[in-house]
Short mmCIF file of C-alpha atoms in Angstrom, two decimals:
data_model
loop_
_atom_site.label_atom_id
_atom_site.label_comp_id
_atom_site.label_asym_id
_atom_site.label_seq_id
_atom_site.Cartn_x
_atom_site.Cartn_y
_atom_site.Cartn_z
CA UNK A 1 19.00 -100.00 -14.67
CA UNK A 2 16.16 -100.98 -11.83
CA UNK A 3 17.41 -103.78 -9.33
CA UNK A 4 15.33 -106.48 -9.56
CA UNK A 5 15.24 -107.18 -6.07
CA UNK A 6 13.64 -103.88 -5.06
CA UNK A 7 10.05 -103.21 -4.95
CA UNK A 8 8.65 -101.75 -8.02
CA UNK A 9 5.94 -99.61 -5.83
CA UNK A 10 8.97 -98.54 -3.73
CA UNK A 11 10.83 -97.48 -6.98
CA UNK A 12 8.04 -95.67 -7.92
CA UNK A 13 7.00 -93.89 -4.76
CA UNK A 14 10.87 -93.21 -4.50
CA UNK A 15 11.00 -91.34 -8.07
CA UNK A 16 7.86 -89.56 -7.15
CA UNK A 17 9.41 -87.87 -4.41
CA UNK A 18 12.44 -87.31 -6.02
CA UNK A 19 10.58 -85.17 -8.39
CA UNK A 20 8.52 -83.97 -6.17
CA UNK A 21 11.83 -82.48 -4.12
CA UNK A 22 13.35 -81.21 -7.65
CA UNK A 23 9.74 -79.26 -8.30
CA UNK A 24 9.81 -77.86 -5.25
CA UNK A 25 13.35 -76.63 -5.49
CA UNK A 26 12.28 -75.23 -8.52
CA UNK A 27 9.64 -73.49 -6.87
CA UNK A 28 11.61 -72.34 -3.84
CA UNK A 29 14.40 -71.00 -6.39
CA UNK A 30 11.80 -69.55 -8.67
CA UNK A 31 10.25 -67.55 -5.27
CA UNK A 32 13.53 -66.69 -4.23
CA UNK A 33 13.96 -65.02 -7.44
CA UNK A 34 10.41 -63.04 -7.62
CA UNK A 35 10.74 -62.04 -4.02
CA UNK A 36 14.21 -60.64 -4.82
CA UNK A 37 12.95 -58.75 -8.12
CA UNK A 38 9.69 -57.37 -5.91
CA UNK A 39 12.09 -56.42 -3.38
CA UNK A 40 14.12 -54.67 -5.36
CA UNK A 41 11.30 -53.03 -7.21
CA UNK A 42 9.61 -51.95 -4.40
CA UNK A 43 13.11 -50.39 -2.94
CA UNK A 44 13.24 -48.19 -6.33
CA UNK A 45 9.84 -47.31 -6.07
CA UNK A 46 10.44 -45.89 -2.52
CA UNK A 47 13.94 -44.35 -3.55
CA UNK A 48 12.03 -43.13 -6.49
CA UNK A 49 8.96 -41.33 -3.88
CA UNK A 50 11.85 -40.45 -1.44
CA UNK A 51 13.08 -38.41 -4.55
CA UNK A 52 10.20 -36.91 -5.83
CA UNK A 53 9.63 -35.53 -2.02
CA UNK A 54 12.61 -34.14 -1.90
CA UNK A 55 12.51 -32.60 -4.82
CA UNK A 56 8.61 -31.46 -4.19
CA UNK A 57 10.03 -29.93 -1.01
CA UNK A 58 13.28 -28.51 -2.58
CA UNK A 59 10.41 -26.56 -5.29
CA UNK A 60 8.69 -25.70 -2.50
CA UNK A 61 11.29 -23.66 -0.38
CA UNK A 62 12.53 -22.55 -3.13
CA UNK A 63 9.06 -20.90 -4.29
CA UNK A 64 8.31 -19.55 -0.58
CA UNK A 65 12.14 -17.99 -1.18
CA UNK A 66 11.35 -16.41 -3.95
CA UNK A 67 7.88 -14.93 -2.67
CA UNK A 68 9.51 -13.79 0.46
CA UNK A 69 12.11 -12.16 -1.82
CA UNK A 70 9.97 -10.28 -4.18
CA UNK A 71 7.60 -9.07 -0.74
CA UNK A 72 10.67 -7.49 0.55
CA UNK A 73 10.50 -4.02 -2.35
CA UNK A 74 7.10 -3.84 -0.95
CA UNK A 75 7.05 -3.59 1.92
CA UNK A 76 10.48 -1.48 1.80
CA UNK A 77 8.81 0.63 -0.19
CA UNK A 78 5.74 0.67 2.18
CA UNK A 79 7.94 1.45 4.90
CA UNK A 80 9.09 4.14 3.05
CA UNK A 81 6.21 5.61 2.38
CA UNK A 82 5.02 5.86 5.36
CA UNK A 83 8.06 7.83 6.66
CA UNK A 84 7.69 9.81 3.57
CA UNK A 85 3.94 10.78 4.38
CA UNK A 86 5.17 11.21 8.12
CA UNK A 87 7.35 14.41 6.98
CA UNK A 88 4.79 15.90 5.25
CA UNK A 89 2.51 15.37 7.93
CA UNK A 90 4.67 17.29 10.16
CA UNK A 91 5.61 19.87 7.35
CA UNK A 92 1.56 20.42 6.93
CA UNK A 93 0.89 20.45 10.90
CA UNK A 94 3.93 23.11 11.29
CA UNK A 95 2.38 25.65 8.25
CA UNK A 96 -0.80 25.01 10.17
CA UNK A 97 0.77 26.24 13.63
CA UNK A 98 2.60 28.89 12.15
CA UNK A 99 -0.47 30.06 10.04
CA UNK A 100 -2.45 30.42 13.18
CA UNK A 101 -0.31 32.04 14.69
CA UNK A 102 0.93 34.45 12.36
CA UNK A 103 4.58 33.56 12.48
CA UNK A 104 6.70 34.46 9.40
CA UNK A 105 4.77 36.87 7.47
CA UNK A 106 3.41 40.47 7.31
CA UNK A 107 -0.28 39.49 8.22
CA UNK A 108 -1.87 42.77 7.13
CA UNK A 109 -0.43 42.41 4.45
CA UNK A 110 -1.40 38.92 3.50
CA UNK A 111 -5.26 39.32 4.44
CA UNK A 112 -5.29 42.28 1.90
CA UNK A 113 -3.98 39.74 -1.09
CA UNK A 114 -6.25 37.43 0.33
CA UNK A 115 -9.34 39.58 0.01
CA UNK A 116 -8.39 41.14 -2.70
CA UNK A 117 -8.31 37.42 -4.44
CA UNK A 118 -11.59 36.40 -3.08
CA UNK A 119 -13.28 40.12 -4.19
CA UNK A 120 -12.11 39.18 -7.66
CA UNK A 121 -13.54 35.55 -7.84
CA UNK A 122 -17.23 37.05 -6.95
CA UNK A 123 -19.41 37.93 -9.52
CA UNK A 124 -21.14 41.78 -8.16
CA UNK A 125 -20.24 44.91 -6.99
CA UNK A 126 -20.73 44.63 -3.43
CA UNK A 127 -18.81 42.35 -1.19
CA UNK A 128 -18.48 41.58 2.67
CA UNK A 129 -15.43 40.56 4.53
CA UNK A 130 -16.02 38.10 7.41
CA UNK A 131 -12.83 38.33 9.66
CA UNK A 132 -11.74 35.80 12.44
CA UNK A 133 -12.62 37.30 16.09
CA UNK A 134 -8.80 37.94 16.61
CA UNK A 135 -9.26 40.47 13.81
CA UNK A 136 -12.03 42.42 15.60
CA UNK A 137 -9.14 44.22 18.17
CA UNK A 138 -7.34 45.23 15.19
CA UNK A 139 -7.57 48.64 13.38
CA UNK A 140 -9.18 47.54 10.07
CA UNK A 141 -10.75 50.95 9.23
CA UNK A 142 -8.62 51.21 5.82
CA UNK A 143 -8.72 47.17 4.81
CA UNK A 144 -11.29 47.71 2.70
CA UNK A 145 -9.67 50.62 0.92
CA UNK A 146 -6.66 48.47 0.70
CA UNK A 147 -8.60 45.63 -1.02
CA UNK A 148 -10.60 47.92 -3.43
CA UNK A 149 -6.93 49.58 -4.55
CA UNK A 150 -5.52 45.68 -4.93
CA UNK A 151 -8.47 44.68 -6.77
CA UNK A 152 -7.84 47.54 -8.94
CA UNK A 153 -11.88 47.63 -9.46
CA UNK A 154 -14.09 51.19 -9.25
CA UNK A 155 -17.57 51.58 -7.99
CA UNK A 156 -17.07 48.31 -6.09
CA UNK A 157 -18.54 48.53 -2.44
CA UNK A 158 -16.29 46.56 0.65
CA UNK A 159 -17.46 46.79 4.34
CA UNK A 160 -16.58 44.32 7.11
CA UNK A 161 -19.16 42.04 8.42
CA UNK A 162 -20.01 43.16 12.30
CA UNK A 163 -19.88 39.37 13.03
CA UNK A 164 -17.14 37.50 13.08
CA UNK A 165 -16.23 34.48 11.27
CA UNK A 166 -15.63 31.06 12.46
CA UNK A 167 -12.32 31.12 11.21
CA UNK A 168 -8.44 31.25 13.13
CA UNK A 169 -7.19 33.87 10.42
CA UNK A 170 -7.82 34.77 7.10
CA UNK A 171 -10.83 36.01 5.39
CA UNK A 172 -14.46 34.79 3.97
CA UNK A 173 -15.75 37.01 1.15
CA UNK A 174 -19.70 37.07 0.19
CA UNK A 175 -21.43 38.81 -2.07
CA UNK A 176 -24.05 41.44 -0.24
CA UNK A 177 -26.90 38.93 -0.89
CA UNK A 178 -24.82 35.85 0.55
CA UNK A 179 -25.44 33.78 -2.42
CA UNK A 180 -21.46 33.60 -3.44
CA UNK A 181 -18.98 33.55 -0.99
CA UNK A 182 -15.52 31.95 -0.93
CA UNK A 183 -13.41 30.95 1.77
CA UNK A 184 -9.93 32.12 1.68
CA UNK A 185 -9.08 31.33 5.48
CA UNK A 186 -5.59 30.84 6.13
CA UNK A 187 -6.59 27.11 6.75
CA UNK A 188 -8.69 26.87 4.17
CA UNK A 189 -6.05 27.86 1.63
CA UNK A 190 -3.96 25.54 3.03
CA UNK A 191 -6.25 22.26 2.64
CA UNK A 192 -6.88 23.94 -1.12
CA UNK A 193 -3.43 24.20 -1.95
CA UNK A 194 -1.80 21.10 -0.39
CA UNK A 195 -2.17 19.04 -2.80
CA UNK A 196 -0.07 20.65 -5.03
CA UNK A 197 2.14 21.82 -2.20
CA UNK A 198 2.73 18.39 -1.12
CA UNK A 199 3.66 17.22 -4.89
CA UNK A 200 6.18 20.16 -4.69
CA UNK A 201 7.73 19.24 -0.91
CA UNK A 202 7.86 15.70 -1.95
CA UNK A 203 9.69 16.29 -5.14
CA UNK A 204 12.55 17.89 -3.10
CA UNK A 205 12.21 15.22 0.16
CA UNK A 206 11.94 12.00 -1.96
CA UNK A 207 11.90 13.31 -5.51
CA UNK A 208 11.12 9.20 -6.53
CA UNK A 209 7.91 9.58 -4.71
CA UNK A 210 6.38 12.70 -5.64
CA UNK A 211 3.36 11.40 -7.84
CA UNK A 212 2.73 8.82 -4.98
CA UNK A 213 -1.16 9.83 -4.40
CA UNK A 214 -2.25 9.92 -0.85
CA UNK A 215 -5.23 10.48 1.10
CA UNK A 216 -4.35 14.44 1.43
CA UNK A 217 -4.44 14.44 -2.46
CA UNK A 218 -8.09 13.61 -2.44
CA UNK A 219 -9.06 16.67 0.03
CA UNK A 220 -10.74 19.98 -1.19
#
């Protein structure tokens, strides 16, 4: 009930501000509210990113884990390889030695089978034997008889060259013409055969690793 002794503009400007205050409580309350809910959202949002960081980062170890893991056969296998070729290495550079210097066989005996072998890969009848220089001081009067008996061959004709060959030990075989000639060297044996030598060394050093080509496998 309005009092008839106030002022009916005063009433009025009175309710108008009295609304006015309950609006803007309204509005404060109402922005209290928003604020709170944008808060909030944009606390899960960061929780949510924090998250998907860590997880991002916990996938990401975990893959450089796993790579280091599966490098690890590799290079232990590398590594053993390497060791592996090592041996033979030495194995090859100790026949090498030992070839040269004609430790651990009968010599004469071997340049005979190695002529004797050459003689019979040579198409002709007449053949030369080109002997390292250490050969020259040696009495080879009756190696070409011996090869000729080994070969097993009449009518076939064997002298030894006056020169020597550029070879350590061993023997070089060419026809009388020089058009065929084969090199059956001591060393060059060796590099011939290695290949399958080293398949057979390996098989007994690292028996896993035997067909493992390497860059000896590739030589003549």
């Amino acid at each position: 009930m309005t009092d008839p002794d106030r002022d009916p503009q005063k009433v009025l400007t009175d309710e108008i501000l009295a609304d006015a205050e309950r609006q803007a409580e309204r509005i404060r309350t109402r922005a209290g509210r928003d604020a709170a809910q944008i808060t909030d959202k944009a606390q899960a949002q960061a929780d949510a990113e924090r998250d998907d960081r860590l997880a991002a980062a916990h996938d990401e170890a975990d893959r450089r884990h796993q790579l280091t893991l599966a490098t690890v056969p590799i290079e232990v296998a590398r590594m053993r390889a390497a060791r592996i070729e090592d041996v033979l290495q030495s194995i090859r550079d100790e026949a090498r030695r030992q070839l040269t210097a004609r430790q651990g066989f009968d010599y004469r005996e071997t340049l005979t089978v190695l002529a004797a072998d050459a003689v019979s890969r040579i198409e002709g009848d007449a053949f030369v034997l080109e002997l390292a220089a250490a050969d020259a001081e040696t009495p080879v009067a009756d190696l070409a008889d011996a090869v000729r008996h080994r070969v097993g061959r009449d009518g076939i004709d064997i002298r030894i060259a006056a020169e020597p060959a550029n070879i350590s030990a061993g023997v070089i075989v060419r026809d009388a013409e020089g058009r065929q000639f084969w090199d059956n060297s001591l060393q060059g044996r060796l590099a011939r055969l290695w290949p399958m030598l080293r398949r057979e060394i390996a098989a007994h050093v690292a028996p896993e690793d035997a067909e493992t080509p390497t860059p000896d496998q590739k030589e003549s």
